[in-house]
């Protein structure tokens, strides 16, 4: 039977469930916190929550009044460590070791790690992973947050109501879905192209900043918009990376034409859909270049930032070995690829 009491009970249960979900989403010792940050594996969510809980316990133990109290508080943290260090899954063991090491590096060498973080996040906007696996990138962000050097924001869902409501509505704005009503072949393509335009616009804004904090803040915004698209293994992901390549090659008309030619040479024969997608991508980049200066352009009057590079990575790894520490397993310092001695971006 349905009546006022049963409706009220259902509402109360629903409210309680929502409260629990929201609490988990804001508490880094809860797996739900990491689900909101793009971690889909329940095992990885629990591992990351346990890492924060273990750190909290050890910090609490440091203030113990005597040895007995210290052991009582610290023992659960040791149990957490043994659980993951000896986990039946080799992947879980490696993820735990990586997170532990990269967290320590954020504490010992925050300046070096910040430069690494900056380079990696800049390149990820364009679909370049810098030799890092997705789990390693998440560990880099989590360790940065645990060390107090920056928040790890919730993952952005381009399909969410919040994202849709935040989009511009004017069809004249390339960051608006309405801008692609007559050109895109699907709703998904419209979303991708609108997001690329927004990243481009943020890059324009970033090029006019004068402080490192503003520069990094805008880069992180660009990354959070780009991440759902830049690493997709489908036509939309390819289109995003193609447009990034074309935008990066916009120093001159000849360089742009050469980039177009290189991509066209890679297009599969008799794949009309791919060719049409690339045609729309070139149209979009040409439009963006026509309405605003490319955010990849270089202003020689301003000093580019120093960022992590292959040479820097090799030096850093040598330093770790000299201290008797093994290199971080799979860490970008040990296998950084595509590094740049200087980033040709405005600061």
GROMACS .gro file of C-alpha atoms in nm:
model
  347
    1UNK     CA    1   0.000   0.000   0.000
    2UNK     CA    2   0.123   0.344  -0.087
    3UNK     CA    3   0.047   0.631   0.145
    4UNK     CA    4   0.203   0.937   0.305
    5UNK     CA    5   0.403   0.731   0.553
    6UNK     CA    6   0.553   0.499   0.294
    7UNK     CA    7   0.640   0.792   0.066
    8UNK     CA    8   0.805   0.970   0.355
    9UNK     CA    9   1.003   0.657   0.444
   10UNK     CA   10   1.122   0.619   0.086
   11UNK     CA   11   1.225   0.984   0.075
   12UNK     CA   12   1.417   0.949   0.401
   13UNK     CA   13   1.596   0.640   0.275
   14UNK     CA   14   1.682   0.816  -0.047
   15UNK     CA   15   1.814   1.118   0.142
   16UNK     CA   16   2.026   0.898   0.367
   17UNK     CA   17   2.175   0.717   0.069
   18UNK     CA   18   2.254   1.047  -0.104
   19UNK     CA   19   2.423   1.180   0.212
   20UNK     CA   20   2.643   0.871   0.235
   21UNK     CA   21   2.739   0.905  -0.130
   22UNK     CA   22   2.829   1.272  -0.092
   23UNK     CA   23   3.037   1.200   0.219
   24UNK     CA   24   3.229   0.929   0.035
   25UNK     CA   25   3.289   1.165  -0.256
   26UNK     CA   26   3.461   1.418  -0.029
   27UNK     CA   27   3.649   1.182   0.205
   28UNK     CA   28   3.982   1.057   0.058
   29UNK     CA   29   3.976   0.756   0.292
   30UNK     CA   30   3.663   0.628   0.113
   31UNK     CA   31   3.667   0.441  -0.222
   32UNK     CA   32   3.388   0.664  -0.354
   33UNK     CA   33   3.627   0.960  -0.347
   34UNK     CA   34   3.832   0.797  -0.624
   35UNK     CA   35   3.531   0.683  -0.824
   36UNK     CA   36   3.458   1.055  -0.868
   37UNK     CA   37   3.812   1.100  -0.998
   38UNK     CA   38   3.795   0.854  -1.283
   39UNK     CA   39   3.905   0.535  -1.105
   40UNK     CA   40   3.678   0.258  -1.231
   41UNK     CA   41   3.843  -0.042  -1.062
   42UNK     CA   42   3.702  -0.117  -0.716
   43UNK     CA   43   4.038  -0.268  -0.620
   44UNK     CA   44   4.225   0.050  -0.715
   45UNK     CA   45   3.970   0.268  -0.539
   46UNK     CA   46   4.023   0.071  -0.217
   47UNK     CA   47   4.402   0.078  -0.255
   48UNK     CA   48   4.405   0.456  -0.286
   49UNK     CA   49   4.168   0.499   0.008
   50UNK     CA   50   4.385   0.267   0.220
   51UNK     CA   51   4.698   0.468   0.134
   52UNK     CA   52   4.545   0.785   0.278
   53UNK     CA   53   4.413   0.602   0.584
   54UNK     CA   54   4.755   0.448   0.652
   55UNK     CA   55   4.920   0.788   0.628
   56UNK     CA   56   4.668   0.937   0.871
   57UNK     CA   57   4.732   0.657   1.120
   58UNK     CA   58   5.109   0.702   1.103
   59UNK     CA   59   5.074   1.076   1.151
   60UNK     CA   60   4.855   1.014   1.455
   61UNK     CA   61   5.106   0.762   1.590
   62UNK     CA   62   5.384   1.023   1.582
   63UNK     CA   63   5.202   1.205   1.860
   64UNK     CA   64   5.163   0.897   2.081
   65UNK     CA   65   5.253   0.938   2.446
   66UNK     CA   66   5.457   0.619   2.471
   67UNK     CA   67   5.576   0.319   2.271
   68UNK     CA   68   5.276   0.104   2.357
   69UNK     CA   69   5.035   0.368   2.231
   70UNK     CA   70   5.248   0.418   1.919
   71UNK     CA   71   5.239   0.047   1.833
   72UNK     CA   72   4.865   0.031   1.893
   73UNK     CA   73   4.798   0.318   1.652
   74UNK     CA   74   5.060   0.228   1.390
   75UNK     CA   75   4.987  -0.144   1.364
   76UNK     CA   76   4.675  -0.101   1.144
   77UNK     CA   77   4.885   0.109   0.905
   78UNK     CA   78   5.142  -0.170   0.885
   79UNK     CA   79   4.863  -0.417   0.814
   80UNK     CA   80   4.745  -0.199   0.527
   81UNK     CA   81   5.098  -0.190   0.386
   82UNK     CA   82   5.137  -0.569   0.409
   83UNK     CA   83   4.797  -0.619   0.247
   84UNK     CA   84   4.894  -0.431  -0.069
   85UNK     CA   85   5.268  -0.502  -0.079
   86UNK     CA   86   5.188  -0.876  -0.075
   87UNK     CA   87   4.864  -0.860  -0.271
   88UNK     CA   88   4.774  -1.158  -0.488
   89UNK     CA   89   4.754  -0.922  -0.785
   90UNK     CA   90   5.091  -0.821  -0.928
   91UNK     CA   91   4.926  -0.508  -1.069
   92UNK     CA   92   4.803  -0.407  -0.723
   93UNK     CA   93   5.151  -0.462  -0.579
   94UNK     CA   94   5.309  -0.246  -0.850
   95UNK     CA   95   5.048   0.029  -0.809
   96UNK     CA   96   5.104   0.034  -0.432
   97UNK     CA   97   5.483   0.052  -0.472
   98UNK     CA   98   5.456   0.328  -0.731
   99UNK     CA   99   5.219   0.536  -0.520
  100UNK     CA  100   5.442   0.494  -0.213
  101UNK     CA  101   5.755   0.602  -0.401
  102UNK     CA  102   5.603   0.893  -0.588
  103UNK     CA  103   5.444   1.018  -0.265
  104UNK     CA  104   5.789   1.018  -0.105
  105UNK     CA  105   5.933   1.208  -0.401
  106UNK     CA  106   5.670   1.480  -0.364
  107UNK     CA  107   5.791   1.525  -0.007
  108UNK     CA  108   6.164   1.511  -0.080
  109UNK     CA  109   6.180   1.695  -0.414
  110UNK     CA  110   5.865   1.907  -0.452
  111UNK     CA  111   6.025   2.145  -0.702
  112UNK     CA  112   6.138   1.866  -0.934
  113UNK     CA  113   5.805   1.689  -0.905
  114UNK     CA  114   5.612   2.008  -0.978
  115UNK     CA  115   5.811   2.056  -1.300
  116UNK     CA  116   5.742   1.697  -1.398
  117UNK     CA  117   5.373   1.737  -1.317
  118UNK     CA  118   5.355   2.055  -1.524
  119UNK     CA  119   5.512   1.898  -1.830
  120UNK     CA  120   5.301   1.583  -1.811
  121UNK     CA  121   4.971   1.769  -1.773
  122UNK     CA  122   5.056   2.005  -2.061
  123UNK     CA  123   5.124   1.712  -2.293
  124UNK     CA  124   4.822   1.514  -2.178
  125UNK     CA  125   4.597   1.795  -2.305
  126UNK     CA  126   4.710   1.689  -2.652
  127UNK     CA  127   4.684   1.313  -2.596
  128UNK     CA  128   5.054   1.252  -2.519
  129UNK     CA  129   5.095   1.022  -2.217
  130UNK     CA  130   5.469   1.085  -2.159
  131UNK     CA  131   5.530   0.714  -2.098
  132UNK     CA  132   5.296   0.706  -1.798
  133UNK     CA  133   5.018   0.454  -1.762
  134UNK     CA  134   4.676   0.588  -1.655
  135UNK     CA  135   4.724   0.440  -1.307
  136UNK     CA  136   5.066   0.606  -1.273
  137UNK     CA  137   4.919   0.941  -1.373
  138UNK     CA  138   4.647   0.901  -1.110
  139UNK     CA  139   4.914   0.817  -0.852
  140UNK     CA  140   5.109   1.129  -0.945
  141UNK     CA  141   4.798   1.340  -0.886
  142UNK     CA  142   4.703   1.161  -0.564
  143UNK     CA  143   5.054   1.185  -0.420
  144UNK     CA  144   5.061   1.555  -0.506
  145UNK     CA  145   4.738   1.603  -0.314
  146UNK     CA  146   4.857   1.393  -0.019
  147UNK     CA  147   5.175   1.602   0.003
  148UNK     CA  148   4.969   1.921   0.011
  149UNK     CA  149   5.083   2.063  -0.324
  150UNK     CA  150   4.747   2.076  -0.500
  151UNK     CA  151   4.399   1.928  -0.515
  152UNK     CA  152   4.299   1.632  -0.728
  153UNK     CA  153   3.968   1.752  -0.875
  154UNK     CA  154   3.676   1.532  -0.963
  155UNK     CA  155   3.676   1.399  -1.317
  156UNK     CA  156   3.465   1.599  -1.558
  157UNK     CA  157   3.187   1.418  -1.742
  158UNK     CA  158   3.116   1.600  -2.071
  159UNK     CA  159   2.772   1.435  -2.081
  160UNK     CA  160   2.664   1.550  -1.734
  161UNK     CA  161   2.390   1.804  -1.673
  162UNK     CA  162   2.643   2.029  -1.500
  163UNK     CA  163   2.872   2.029  -1.803
  164UNK     CA  164   2.586   2.096  -2.042
  165UNK     CA  165   2.454   2.384  -1.831
  166UNK     CA  166   2.800   2.541  -1.815
  167UNK     CA  167   2.840   2.551  -2.193
  168UNK     CA  168   2.784   2.872  -2.391
  169UNK     CA  169   2.466   2.872  -2.597
  170UNK     CA  170   2.541   3.122  -2.872
  171UNK     CA  171   2.587   2.947  -3.206
  172UNK     CA  172   2.855   3.204  -3.288
  173UNK     CA  173   3.079   3.067  -3.012
  174UNK     CA  174   3.292   2.766  -3.123
  175UNK     CA  175   3.269   2.632  -2.765
  176UNK     CA  176   2.891   2.601  -2.803
  177UNK     CA  177   2.722   2.280  -2.914
  178UNK     CA  178   2.495   2.489  -3.134
  179UNK     CA  179   2.798   2.592  -3.339
  180UNK     CA  180   2.819   2.240  -3.486
  181UNK     CA  181   2.452   2.168  -3.556
  182UNK     CA  182   2.503   2.173  -3.933
  183UNK     CA  183   2.854   2.027  -3.952
  184UNK     CA  184   2.904   1.749  -3.697
  185UNK     CA  185   2.773   1.403  -3.786
  186UNK     CA  186   2.682   1.308  -3.429
  187UNK     CA  187   2.603   1.449  -3.087
  188UNK     CA  188   2.930   1.303  -2.956
  189UNK     CA  189   3.127   1.482  -3.225
  190UNK     CA  190   2.958   1.811  -3.137
  191UNK     CA  191   3.057   1.762  -2.772
  192UNK     CA  192   3.417   1.684  -2.865
  193UNK     CA  193   3.452   1.982  -3.097
  194UNK     CA  194   3.293   2.223  -2.850
  195UNK     CA  195   3.531   2.100  -2.579
  196UNK     CA  196   3.832   2.136  -2.808
  197UNK     CA  197   3.731   2.495  -2.882
  198UNK     CA  198   3.698   2.564  -2.509
  199UNK     CA  199   4.046   2.422  -2.446
  200UNK     CA  200   4.177   2.640  -2.728
  201UNK     CA  201   4.015   2.948  -2.575
  202UNK     CA  202   4.159   2.868  -2.232
  203UNK     CA  203   4.497   2.832  -2.398
  204UNK     CA  204   4.457   3.181  -2.539
  205UNK     CA  205   4.383   3.306  -2.190
  206UNK     CA  206   4.677   3.111  -2.050
  207UNK     CA  207   4.909   3.279  -2.299
  208UNK     CA  208   4.827   3.614  -2.140
  209UNK     CA  209   4.907   3.513  -1.782
  210UNK     CA  210   5.212   3.641  -1.596
  211UNK     CA  211   5.227   3.415  -1.291
  212UNK     CA  212   5.309   3.046  -1.262
  213UNK     CA  213   5.004   2.980  -1.045
  214UNK     CA  214   4.764   3.127  -1.303
  215UNK     CA  215   4.937   2.939  -1.582
  216UNK     CA  216   4.911   2.604  -1.403
  217UNK     CA  217   4.553   2.666  -1.295
  218UNK     CA  218   4.444   2.723  -1.655
  219UNK     CA  219   4.646   2.422  -1.773
  220UNK     CA  220   4.464   2.204  -1.521
  221UNK     CA  221   4.129   2.336  -1.645
  222UNK     CA  222   4.234   2.256  -2.001
  223UNK     CA  223   4.339   1.905  -1.897
  224UNK     CA  224   4.015   1.828  -1.716
  225UNK     CA  225   3.817   1.922  -2.027
  226UNK     CA  226   4.051   1.735  -2.262
  227UNK     CA  227   4.098   1.414  -2.063
  228UNK     CA  228   3.770   1.243  -2.164
  229UNK     CA  229   3.864   1.285  -2.533
  230UNK     CA  230   4.242   1.299  -2.569
  231UNK     CA  231   4.303   0.931  -2.490
  232UNK     CA  232   4.002   0.772  -2.652
  233UNK     CA  233   4.088   0.490  -2.889
  234UNK     CA  234   3.824   0.577  -3.146
  235UNK     CA  235   3.747   0.828  -3.421
  236UNK     CA  236   3.679   1.107  -3.171
  237UNK     CA  237   4.008   1.052  -2.991
  238UNK     CA  238   4.193   1.049  -3.323
  239UNK     CA  239   4.020   1.371  -3.425
  240UNK     CA  240   4.120   1.539  -3.098
  241UNK     CA  241   4.484   1.441  -3.144
  242UNK     CA  242   4.479   1.545  -3.510
  243UNK     CA  243   4.350   1.889  -3.417
  244UNK     CA  244   4.611   1.922  -3.144
  245UNK     CA  245   4.881   1.843  -3.400
  246UNK     CA  246   4.740   2.098  -3.644
  247UNK     CA  247   4.709   2.366  -3.377
  248UNK     CA  248   5.065   2.302  -3.259
  249UNK     CA  249   5.189   2.340  -3.616
  250UNK     CA  250   5.036   2.683  -3.656
  251UNK     CA  251   5.354   2.888  -3.633
  252UNK     CA  252   5.339   2.945  -4.010
  253UNK     CA  253   5.127   2.848  -4.309
  254UNK     CA  254   5.399   2.619  -4.444
  255UNK     CA  255   5.431   2.433  -4.114
  256UNK     CA  256   5.055   2.395  -4.093
  257UNK     CA  257   5.034   2.265  -4.451
  258UNK     CA  258   5.309   2.013  -4.377
  259UNK     CA  259   5.120   1.889  -4.068
  260UNK     CA  260   4.804   1.845  -4.275
  261UNK     CA  261   4.997   1.651  -4.538
  262UNK     CA  262   5.155   1.420  -4.278
  263UNK     CA  263   4.816   1.334  -4.128
  264UNK     CA  264   4.659   1.282  -4.470
  265UNK     CA  265   4.934   1.033  -4.554
  266UNK     CA  266   4.834   0.829  -4.248
  267UNK     CA  267   4.464   0.820  -4.332
  268UNK     CA  268   4.346   0.468  -4.423
  269UNK     CA  269   4.255   0.421  -4.786
  270UNK     CA  270   3.885   0.396  -4.867
  271UNK     CA  271   3.788   0.517  -4.518
  272UNK     CA  272   3.549   0.792  -4.619
  273UNK     CA  273   3.423   0.851  -4.265
  274UNK     CA  274   3.775   0.913  -4.136
  275UNK     CA  275   3.851   1.144  -4.428
  276UNK     CA  276   3.533   1.345  -4.367
  277UNK     CA  277   3.613   1.371  -3.997
  278UNK     CA  278   3.960   1.501  -4.076
  279UNK     CA  279   3.815   1.751  -4.322
  280UNK     CA  280   3.589   1.890  -4.050
  281UNK     CA  281   3.888   1.903  -3.814
  282UNK     CA  282   4.092   2.113  -4.056
  283UNK     CA  283   3.793   2.344  -4.100
  284UNK     CA  284   3.765   2.387  -3.724
  285UNK     CA  285   4.134   2.462  -3.674
  286UNK     CA  286   4.133   2.712  -3.960
  287UNK     CA  287   3.833   2.883  -3.804
  288UNK     CA  288   3.996   2.898  -3.462
  289UNK     CA  289   4.317   3.034  -3.608
  290UNK     CA  290   4.120   3.297  -3.792
  291UNK     CA  291   3.938   3.430  -3.485
  292UNK     CA  292   4.224   3.420  -3.233
  293UNK     CA  293   4.598   3.378  -3.212
  294UNK     CA  294   4.697   3.016  -3.161
  295UNK     CA  295   4.781   2.931  -2.805
  296UNK     CA  296   5.083   2.741  -2.932
  297UNK     CA  297   5.246   3.056  -3.069
  298UNK     CA  298   5.572   3.172  -2.917
  299UNK     CA  299   5.654   3.520  -2.793
  300UNK     CA  300   6.031   3.558  -2.774
  301UNK     CA  301   5.996   3.860  -2.547
  302UNK     CA  302   5.885   3.638  -2.263
  303UNK     CA  303   6.085   3.368  -2.090
  304UNK     CA  304   5.952   3.012  -2.132
  305UNK     CA  305   5.922   2.800  -1.818
  306UNK     CA  306   6.178   2.539  -1.729
  307UNK     CA  307   6.017   2.196  -1.741
  308UNK     CA  308   6.122   1.837  -1.692
  309UNK     CA  309   6.309   1.690  -1.987
  310UNK     CA  310   6.475   1.367  -2.086
  311UNK     CA  311   6.811   1.499  -1.966
  312UNK     CA  312   6.655   1.612  -1.640
  313UNK     CA  313   6.494   1.270  -1.594
  314UNK     CA  314   6.826   1.091  -1.642
  315UNK     CA  315   6.999   1.320  -1.392
  316UNK     CA  316   6.720   1.273  -1.140
  317UNK     CA  317   6.736   0.894  -1.170
  318UNK     CA  318   7.113   0.901  -1.117
  319UNK     CA  319   7.066   1.110  -0.802
  320UNK     CA  320   6.821   0.855  -0.665
  321UNK     CA  321   7.063   0.570  -0.729
  322UNK     CA  322   7.349   0.756  -0.560
  323UNK     CA  323   7.134   0.792  -0.251
  324UNK     CA  324   7.074   0.419  -0.248
  325UNK     CA  325   6.712   0.451  -0.352
  326UNK     CA  326   6.584   0.253  -0.643
  327UNK     CA  327   6.412   0.449  -0.921
  328UNK     CA  328   6.036   0.467  -0.890
  329UNK     CA  329   5.890   0.162  -1.070
  330UNK     CA  330   5.773   0.272  -1.411
  331UNK     CA  331   5.816   0.635  -1.309
  332UNK     CA  332   5.833   0.898  -1.579
  333UNK     CA  333   6.171   1.007  -1.443
  334UNK     CA  334   6.314   0.672  -1.548
  335UNK     CA  335   6.148   0.660  -1.888
  336UNK     CA  336   6.042   1.009  -1.983
  337UNK     CA  337   5.995   1.032  -2.359
  338UNK     CA  338   5.939   1.329  -2.582
  339UNK     CA  339   6.076   1.569  -2.320
  340UNK     CA  340   6.150   1.927  -2.409
  341UNK     CA  341   6.440   2.130  -2.272
  342UNK     CA  342   6.216   2.434  -2.287
  343UNK     CA  343   5.843   2.458  -2.337
  344UNK     CA  344   5.760   2.684  -2.629
  345UNK     CA  345   5.458   2.823  -2.454
  346UNK     CA  346   5.406   3.170  -2.319
  347UNK     CA  347   5.430   3.230  -1.947
   0.00000   0.00000   0.00000
